[in-house]
JSON list of C-alpha atoms in Angstrom, two decimals:
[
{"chain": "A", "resi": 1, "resn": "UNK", "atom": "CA", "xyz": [1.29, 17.50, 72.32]},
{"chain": "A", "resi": 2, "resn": "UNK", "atom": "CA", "xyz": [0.04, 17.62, 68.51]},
{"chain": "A", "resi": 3, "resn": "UNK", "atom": "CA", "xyz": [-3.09, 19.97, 67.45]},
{"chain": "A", "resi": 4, "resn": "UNK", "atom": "CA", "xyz": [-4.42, 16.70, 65.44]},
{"chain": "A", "resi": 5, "resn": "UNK", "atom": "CA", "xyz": [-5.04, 13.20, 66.29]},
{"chain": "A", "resi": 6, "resn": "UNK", "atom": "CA", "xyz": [-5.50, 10.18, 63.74]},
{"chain": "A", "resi": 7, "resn": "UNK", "atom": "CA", "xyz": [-7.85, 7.86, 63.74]},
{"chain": "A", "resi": 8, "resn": "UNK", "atom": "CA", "xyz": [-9.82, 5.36, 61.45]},
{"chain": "A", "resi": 9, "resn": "UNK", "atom": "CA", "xyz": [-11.76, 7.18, 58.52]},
{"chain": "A", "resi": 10, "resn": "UNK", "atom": "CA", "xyz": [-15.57, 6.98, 59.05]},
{"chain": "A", "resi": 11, "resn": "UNK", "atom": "CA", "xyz": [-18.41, 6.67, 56.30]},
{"chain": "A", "resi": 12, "resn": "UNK", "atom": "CA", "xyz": [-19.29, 10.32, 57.66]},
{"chain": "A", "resi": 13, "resn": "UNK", "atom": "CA", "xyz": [-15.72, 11.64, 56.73]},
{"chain": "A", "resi": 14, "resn": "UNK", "atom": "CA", "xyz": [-15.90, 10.94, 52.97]},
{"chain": "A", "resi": 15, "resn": "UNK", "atom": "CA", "xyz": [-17.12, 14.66, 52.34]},
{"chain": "A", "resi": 16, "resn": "UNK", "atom": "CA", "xyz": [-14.14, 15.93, 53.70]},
{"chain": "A", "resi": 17, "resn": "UNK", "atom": "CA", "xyz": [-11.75, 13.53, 52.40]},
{"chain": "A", "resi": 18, "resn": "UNK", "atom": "CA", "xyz": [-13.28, 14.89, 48.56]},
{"chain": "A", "resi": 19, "resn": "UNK", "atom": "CA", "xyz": [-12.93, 18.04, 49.80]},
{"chain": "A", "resi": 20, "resn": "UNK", "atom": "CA", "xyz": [-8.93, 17.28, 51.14]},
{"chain": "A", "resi": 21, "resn": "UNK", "atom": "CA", "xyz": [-8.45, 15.60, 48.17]},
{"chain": "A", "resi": 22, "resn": "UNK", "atom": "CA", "xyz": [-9.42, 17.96, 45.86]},
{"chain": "A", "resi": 23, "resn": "UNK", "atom": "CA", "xyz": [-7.08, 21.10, 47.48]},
{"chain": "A", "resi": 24, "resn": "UNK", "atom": "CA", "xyz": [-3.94, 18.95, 47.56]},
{"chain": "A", "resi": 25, "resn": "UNK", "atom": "CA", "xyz": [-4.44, 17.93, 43.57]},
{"chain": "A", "resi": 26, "resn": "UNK", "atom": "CA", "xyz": [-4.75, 21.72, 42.84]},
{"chain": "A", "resi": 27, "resn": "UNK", "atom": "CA", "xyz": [-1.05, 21.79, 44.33]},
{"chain": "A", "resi": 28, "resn": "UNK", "atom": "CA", "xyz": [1.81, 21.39, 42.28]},
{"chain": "A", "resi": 29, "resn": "UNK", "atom": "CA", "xyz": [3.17, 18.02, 42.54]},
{"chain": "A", "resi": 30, "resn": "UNK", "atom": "CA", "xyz": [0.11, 17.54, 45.65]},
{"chain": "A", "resi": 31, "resn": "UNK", "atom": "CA", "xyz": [-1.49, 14.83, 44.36]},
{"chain": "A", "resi": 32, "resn": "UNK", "atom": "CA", "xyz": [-1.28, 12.42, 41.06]},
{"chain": "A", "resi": 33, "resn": "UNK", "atom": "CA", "xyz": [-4.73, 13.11, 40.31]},
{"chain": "A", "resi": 34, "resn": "UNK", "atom": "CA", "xyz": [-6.13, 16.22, 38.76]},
{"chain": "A", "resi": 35, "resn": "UNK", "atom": "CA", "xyz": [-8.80, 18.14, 41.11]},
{"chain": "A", "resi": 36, "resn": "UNK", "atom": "CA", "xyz": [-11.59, 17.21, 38.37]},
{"chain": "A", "resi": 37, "resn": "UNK", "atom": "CA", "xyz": [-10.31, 13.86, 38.50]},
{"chain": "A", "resi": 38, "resn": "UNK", "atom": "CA", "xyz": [-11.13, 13.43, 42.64]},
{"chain": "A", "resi": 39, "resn": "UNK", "atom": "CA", "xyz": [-14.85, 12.33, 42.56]},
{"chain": "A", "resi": 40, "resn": "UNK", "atom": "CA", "xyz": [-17.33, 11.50, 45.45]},
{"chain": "A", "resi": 41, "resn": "UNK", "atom": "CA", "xyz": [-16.94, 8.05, 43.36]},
{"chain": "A", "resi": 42, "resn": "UNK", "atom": "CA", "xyz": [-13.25, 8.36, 43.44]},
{"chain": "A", "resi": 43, "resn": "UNK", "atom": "CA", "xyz": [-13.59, 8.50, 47.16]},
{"chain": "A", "resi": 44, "resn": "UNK", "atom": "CA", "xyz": [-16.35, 6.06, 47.60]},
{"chain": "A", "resi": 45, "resn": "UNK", "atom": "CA", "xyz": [-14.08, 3.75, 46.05]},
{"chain": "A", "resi": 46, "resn": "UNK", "atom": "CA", "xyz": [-10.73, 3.95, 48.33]},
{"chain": "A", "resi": 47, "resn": "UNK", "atom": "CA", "xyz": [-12.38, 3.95, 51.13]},
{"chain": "A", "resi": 48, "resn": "UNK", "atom": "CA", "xyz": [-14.24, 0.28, 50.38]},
{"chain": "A", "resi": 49, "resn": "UNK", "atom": "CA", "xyz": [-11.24, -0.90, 48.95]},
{"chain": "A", "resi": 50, "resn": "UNK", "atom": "CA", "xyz": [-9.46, -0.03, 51.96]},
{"chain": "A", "resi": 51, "resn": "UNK", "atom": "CA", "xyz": [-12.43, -1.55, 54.21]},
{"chain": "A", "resi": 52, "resn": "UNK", "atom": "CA", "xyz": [-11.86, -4.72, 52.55]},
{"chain": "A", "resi": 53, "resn": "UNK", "atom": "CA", "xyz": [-8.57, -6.01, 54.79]},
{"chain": "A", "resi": 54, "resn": "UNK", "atom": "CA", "xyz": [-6.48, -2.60, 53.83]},
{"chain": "A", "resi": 55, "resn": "UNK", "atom": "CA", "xyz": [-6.17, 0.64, 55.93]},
{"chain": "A", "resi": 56, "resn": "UNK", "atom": "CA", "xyz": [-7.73, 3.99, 56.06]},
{"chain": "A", "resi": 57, "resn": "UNK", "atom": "CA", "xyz": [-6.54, 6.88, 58.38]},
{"chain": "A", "resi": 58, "resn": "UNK", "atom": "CA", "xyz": [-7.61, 10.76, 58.69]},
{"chain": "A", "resi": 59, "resn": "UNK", "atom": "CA", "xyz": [-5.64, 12.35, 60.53]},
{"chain": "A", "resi": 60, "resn": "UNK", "atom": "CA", "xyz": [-8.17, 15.53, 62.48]},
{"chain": "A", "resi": 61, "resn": "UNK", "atom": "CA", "xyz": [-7.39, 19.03, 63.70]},
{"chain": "A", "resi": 62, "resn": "UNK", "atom": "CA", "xyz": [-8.93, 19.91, 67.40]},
{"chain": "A", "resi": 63, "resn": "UNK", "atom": "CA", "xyz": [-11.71, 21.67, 65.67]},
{"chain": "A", "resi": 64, "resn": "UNK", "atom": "CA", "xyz": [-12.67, 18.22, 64.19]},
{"chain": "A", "resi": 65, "resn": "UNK", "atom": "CA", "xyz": [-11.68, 19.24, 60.10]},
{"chain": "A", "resi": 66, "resn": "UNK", "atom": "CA", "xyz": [-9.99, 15.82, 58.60]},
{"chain": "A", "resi": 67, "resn": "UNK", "atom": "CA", "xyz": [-6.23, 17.49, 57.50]},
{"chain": "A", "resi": 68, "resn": "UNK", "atom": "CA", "xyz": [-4.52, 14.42, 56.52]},
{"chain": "A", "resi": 69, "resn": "UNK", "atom": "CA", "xyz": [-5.66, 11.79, 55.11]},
{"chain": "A", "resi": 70, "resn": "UNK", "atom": "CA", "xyz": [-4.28, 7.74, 53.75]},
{"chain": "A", "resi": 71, "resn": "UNK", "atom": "CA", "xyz": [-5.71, 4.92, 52.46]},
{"chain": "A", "resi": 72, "resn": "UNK", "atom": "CA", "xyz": [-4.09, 1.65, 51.27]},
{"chain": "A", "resi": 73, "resn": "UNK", "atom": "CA", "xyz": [-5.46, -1.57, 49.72]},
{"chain": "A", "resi": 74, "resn": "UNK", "atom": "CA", "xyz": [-4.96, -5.19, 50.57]},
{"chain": "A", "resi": 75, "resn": "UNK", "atom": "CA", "xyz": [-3.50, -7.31, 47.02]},
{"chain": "A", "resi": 76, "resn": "UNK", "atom": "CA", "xyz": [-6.52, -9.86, 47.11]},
{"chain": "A", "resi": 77, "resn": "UNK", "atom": "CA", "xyz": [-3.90, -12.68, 44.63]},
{"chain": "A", "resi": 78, "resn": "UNK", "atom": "CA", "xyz": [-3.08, -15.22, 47.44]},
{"chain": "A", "resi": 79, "resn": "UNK", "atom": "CA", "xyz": [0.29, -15.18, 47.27]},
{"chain": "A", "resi": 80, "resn": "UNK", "atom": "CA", "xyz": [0.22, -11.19, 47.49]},
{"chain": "A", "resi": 81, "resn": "UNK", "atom": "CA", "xyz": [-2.29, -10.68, 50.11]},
{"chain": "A", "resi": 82, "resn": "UNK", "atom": "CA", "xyz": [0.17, -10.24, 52.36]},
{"chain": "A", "resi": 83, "resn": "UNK", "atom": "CA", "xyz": [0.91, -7.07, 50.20]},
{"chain": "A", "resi": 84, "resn": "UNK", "atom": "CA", "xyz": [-0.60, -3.35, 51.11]},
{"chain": "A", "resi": 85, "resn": "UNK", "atom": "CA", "xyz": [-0.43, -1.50, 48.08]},
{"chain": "A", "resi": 86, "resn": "UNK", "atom": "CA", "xyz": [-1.81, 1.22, 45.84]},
{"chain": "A", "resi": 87, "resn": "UNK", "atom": "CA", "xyz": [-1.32, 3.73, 49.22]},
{"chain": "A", "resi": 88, "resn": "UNK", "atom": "CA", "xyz": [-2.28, 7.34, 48.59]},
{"chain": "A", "resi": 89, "resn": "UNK", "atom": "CA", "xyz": [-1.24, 10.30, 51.07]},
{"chain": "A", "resi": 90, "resn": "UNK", "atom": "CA", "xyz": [-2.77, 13.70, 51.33]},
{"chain": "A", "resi": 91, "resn": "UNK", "atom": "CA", "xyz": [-1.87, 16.27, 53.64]},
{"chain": "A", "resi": 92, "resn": "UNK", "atom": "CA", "xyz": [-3.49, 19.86, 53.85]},
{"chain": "A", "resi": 93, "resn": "UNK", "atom": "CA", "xyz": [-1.01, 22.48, 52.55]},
{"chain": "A", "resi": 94, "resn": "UNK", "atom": "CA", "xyz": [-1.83, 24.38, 55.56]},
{"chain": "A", "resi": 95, "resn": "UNK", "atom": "CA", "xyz": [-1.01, 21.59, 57.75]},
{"chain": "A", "resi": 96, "resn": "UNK", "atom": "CA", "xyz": [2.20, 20.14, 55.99]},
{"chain": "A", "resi": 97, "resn": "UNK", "atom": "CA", "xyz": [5.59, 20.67, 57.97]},
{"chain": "A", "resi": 98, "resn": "UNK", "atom": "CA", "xyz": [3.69, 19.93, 61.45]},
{"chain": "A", "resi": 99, "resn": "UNK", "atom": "CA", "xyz": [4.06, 15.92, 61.38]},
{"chain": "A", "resi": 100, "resn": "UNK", "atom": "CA", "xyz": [0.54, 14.98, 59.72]},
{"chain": "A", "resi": 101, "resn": "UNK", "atom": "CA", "xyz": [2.25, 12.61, 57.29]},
{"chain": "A", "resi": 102, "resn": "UNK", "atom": "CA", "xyz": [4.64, 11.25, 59.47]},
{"chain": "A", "resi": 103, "resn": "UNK", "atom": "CA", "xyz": [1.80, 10.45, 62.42]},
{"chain": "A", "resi": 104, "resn": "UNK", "atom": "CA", "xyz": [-0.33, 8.80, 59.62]},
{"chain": "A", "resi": 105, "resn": "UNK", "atom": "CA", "xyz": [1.69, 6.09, 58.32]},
{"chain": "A", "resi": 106, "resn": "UNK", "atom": "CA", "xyz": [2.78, 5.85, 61.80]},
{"chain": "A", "resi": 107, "resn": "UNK", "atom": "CA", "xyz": [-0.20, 4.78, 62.73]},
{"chain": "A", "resi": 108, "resn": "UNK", "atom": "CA", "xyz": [-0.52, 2.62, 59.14]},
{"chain": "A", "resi": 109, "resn": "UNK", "atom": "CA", "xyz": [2.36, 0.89, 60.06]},
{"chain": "A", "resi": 110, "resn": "UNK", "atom": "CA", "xyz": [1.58, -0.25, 63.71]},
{"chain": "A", "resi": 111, "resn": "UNK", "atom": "CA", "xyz": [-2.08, -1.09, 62.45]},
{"chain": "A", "resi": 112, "resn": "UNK", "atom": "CA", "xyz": [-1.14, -3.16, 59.49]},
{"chain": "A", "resi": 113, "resn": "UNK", "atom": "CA", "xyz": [1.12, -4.98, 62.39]},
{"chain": "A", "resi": 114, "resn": "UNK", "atom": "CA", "xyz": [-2.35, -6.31, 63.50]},
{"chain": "A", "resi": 115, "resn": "UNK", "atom": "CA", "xyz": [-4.47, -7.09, 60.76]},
{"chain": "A", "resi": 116, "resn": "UNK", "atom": "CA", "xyz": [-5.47, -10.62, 59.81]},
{"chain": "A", "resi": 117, "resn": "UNK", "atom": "CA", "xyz": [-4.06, -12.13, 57.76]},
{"chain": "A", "resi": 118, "resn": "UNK", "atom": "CA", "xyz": [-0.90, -10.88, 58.43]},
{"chain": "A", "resi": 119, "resn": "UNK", "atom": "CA", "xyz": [0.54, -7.58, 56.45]},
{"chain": "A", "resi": 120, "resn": "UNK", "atom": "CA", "xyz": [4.20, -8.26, 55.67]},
{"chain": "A", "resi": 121, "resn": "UNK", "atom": "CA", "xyz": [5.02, -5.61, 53.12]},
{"chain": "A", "resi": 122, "resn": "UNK", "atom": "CA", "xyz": [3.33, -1.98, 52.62]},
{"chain": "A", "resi": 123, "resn": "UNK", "atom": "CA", "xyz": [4.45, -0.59, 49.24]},
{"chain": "A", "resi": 124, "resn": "UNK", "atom": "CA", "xyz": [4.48, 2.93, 47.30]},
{"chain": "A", "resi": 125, "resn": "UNK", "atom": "CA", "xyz": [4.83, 4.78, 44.62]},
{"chain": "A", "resi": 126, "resn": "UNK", "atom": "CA", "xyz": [6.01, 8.29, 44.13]},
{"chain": "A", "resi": 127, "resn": "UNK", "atom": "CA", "xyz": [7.48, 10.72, 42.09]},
{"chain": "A", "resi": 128, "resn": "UNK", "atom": "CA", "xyz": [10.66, 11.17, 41.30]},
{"chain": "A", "resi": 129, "resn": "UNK", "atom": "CA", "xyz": [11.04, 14.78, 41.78]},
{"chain": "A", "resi": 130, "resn": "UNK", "atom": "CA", "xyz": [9.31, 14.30, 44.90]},
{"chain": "A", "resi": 131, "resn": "UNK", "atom": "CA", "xyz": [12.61, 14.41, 46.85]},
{"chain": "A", "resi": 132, "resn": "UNK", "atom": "CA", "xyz": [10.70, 15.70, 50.54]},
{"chain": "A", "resi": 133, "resn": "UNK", "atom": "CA", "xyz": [8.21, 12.60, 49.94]},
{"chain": "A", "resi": 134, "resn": "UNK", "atom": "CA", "xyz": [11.36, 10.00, 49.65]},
{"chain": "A", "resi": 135, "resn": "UNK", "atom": "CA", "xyz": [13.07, 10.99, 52.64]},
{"chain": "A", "resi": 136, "resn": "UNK", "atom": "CA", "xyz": [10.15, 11.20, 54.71]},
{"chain": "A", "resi": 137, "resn": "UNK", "atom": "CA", "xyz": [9.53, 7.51, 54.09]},
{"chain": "A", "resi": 138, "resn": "UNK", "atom": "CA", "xyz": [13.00, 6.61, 53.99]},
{"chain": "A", "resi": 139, "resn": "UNK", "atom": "CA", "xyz": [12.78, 7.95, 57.45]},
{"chain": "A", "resi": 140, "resn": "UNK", "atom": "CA", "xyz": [10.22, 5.98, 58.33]},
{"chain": "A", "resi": 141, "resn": "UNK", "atom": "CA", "xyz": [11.55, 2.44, 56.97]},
{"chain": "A", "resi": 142, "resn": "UNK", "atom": "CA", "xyz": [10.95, 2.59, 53.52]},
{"chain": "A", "resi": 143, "resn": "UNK", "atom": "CA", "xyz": [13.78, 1.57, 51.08]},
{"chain": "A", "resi": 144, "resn": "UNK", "atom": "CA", "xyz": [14.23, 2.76, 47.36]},
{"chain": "A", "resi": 145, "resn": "UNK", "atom": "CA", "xyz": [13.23, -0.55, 45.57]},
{"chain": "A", "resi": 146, "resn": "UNK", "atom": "CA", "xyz": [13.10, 0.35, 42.29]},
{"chain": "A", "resi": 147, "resn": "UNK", "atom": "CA", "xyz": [12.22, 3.06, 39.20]},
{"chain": "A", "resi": 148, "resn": "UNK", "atom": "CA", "xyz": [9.52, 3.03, 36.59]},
{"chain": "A", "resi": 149, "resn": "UNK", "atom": "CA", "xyz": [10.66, 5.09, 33.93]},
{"chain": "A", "resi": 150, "resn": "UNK", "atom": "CA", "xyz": [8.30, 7.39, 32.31]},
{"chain": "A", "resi": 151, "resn": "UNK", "atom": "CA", "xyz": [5.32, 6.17, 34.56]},
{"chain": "A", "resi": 152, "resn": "UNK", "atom": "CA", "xyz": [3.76, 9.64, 35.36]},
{"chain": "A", "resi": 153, "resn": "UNK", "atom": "CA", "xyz": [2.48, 11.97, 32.09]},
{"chain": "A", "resi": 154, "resn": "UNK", "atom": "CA", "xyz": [1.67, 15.47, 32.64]},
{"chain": "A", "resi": 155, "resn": "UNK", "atom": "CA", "xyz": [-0.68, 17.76, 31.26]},
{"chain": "A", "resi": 156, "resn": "UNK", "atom": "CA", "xyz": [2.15, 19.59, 29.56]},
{"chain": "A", "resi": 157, "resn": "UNK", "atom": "CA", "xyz": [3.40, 16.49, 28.03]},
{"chain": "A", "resi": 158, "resn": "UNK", "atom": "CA", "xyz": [6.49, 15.92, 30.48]},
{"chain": "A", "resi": 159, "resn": "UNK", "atom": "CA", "xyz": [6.92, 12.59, 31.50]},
{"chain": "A", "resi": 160, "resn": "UNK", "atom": "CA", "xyz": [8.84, 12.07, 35.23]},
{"chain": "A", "resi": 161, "resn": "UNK", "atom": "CA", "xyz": [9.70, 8.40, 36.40]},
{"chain": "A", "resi": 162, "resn": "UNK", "atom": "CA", "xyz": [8.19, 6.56, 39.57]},
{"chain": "A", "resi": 163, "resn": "UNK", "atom": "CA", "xyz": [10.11, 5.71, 42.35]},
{"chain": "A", "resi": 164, "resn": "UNK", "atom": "CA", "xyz": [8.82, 2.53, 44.30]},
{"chain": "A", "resi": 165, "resn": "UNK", "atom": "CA", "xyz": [9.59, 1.68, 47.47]},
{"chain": "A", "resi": 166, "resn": "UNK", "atom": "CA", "xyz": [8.71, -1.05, 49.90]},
{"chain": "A", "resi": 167, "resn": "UNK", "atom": "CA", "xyz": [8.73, -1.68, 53.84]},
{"chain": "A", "resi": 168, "resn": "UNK", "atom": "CA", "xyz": [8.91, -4.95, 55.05]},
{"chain": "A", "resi": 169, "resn": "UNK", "atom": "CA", "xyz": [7.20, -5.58, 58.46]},
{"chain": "A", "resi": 170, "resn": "UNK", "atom": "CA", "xyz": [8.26, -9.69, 58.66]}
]
């Protein structure tokens, strides 16, 4: 039995999504975002864009504190909508290594099985350093689609490449 369940984000949540948010961007390699650059508007925003045919998930400890949290966004083109895309993951540093991340696109994936119109391909970006972050969705269907070279600019001026990578559900 888990210490954390997931279930649908809530209006009520959105303070502690910022507040999830911000901690994992103050990581190294956490987050693409900055901690400055995590807003309440930042937030406000995924979570309507995920209310509008997409998916949002917090994943919350027995004591009720939101340690995981992902959101995704339907492609609104019509011949994409069958597309989730733009999908951001953050888990609590405290709380990574214990099966957060794994539980929430778990439950992304069986969800987006249901929605209306029907989801037929969830895709992602991440870094390629980010070797821990590949496997894990390797592991859980994902497949190495592609590379965007020099996609991601850091603060120090390095530039890393983007791996994307795609699940098909059909």
């Amino acid at each position: 039995m888990s210490d954390f369940t997931v279930r649908p984000a809530r209006p009520e949540d959105a303070p502690a999504i910022l507040a999830l948010h911000r901690k994992v961007a103050a990581q190294p390699g956490g987050l693409a975002r900055r901690p400055d650059e995590v807003t309440a508007d930042y937030v406000a925003h995924a979570m309507a864009t995920a209310a509008d045919g997409g998916g949002n998930l917090v994943a919350v400890d027995a004591g009720g504190g939101v340690c995981g949290e992902l959101h995704v966004e339907r492609m609104k083109v019509g011949i994409f909508t069958h597309v989730l895309t733009d999908l951001t993951v953050a888990v609590d540093p405290d709380w990574q290594g214990r099966g957060v991340g794994s539980a929430l696109f778990r439950v992304l994936i069986e969800t987006a099985r249901t929605l209306t119109p029907p989801v037929g391909r969830i895709e992602l970006w991440t870094g390629a350093s980010n070797l821990g972050a590949q496997r894990l969705y390797e592991r859980l269907g994902f497949r190495i689609e592609g590379r965007m070279i020099g996609r991601g600019r850091y603060p120090d001026g390095h530039v890393e490449d983007d791996i994307v990578m795609g699940l098909m559900l059909d």
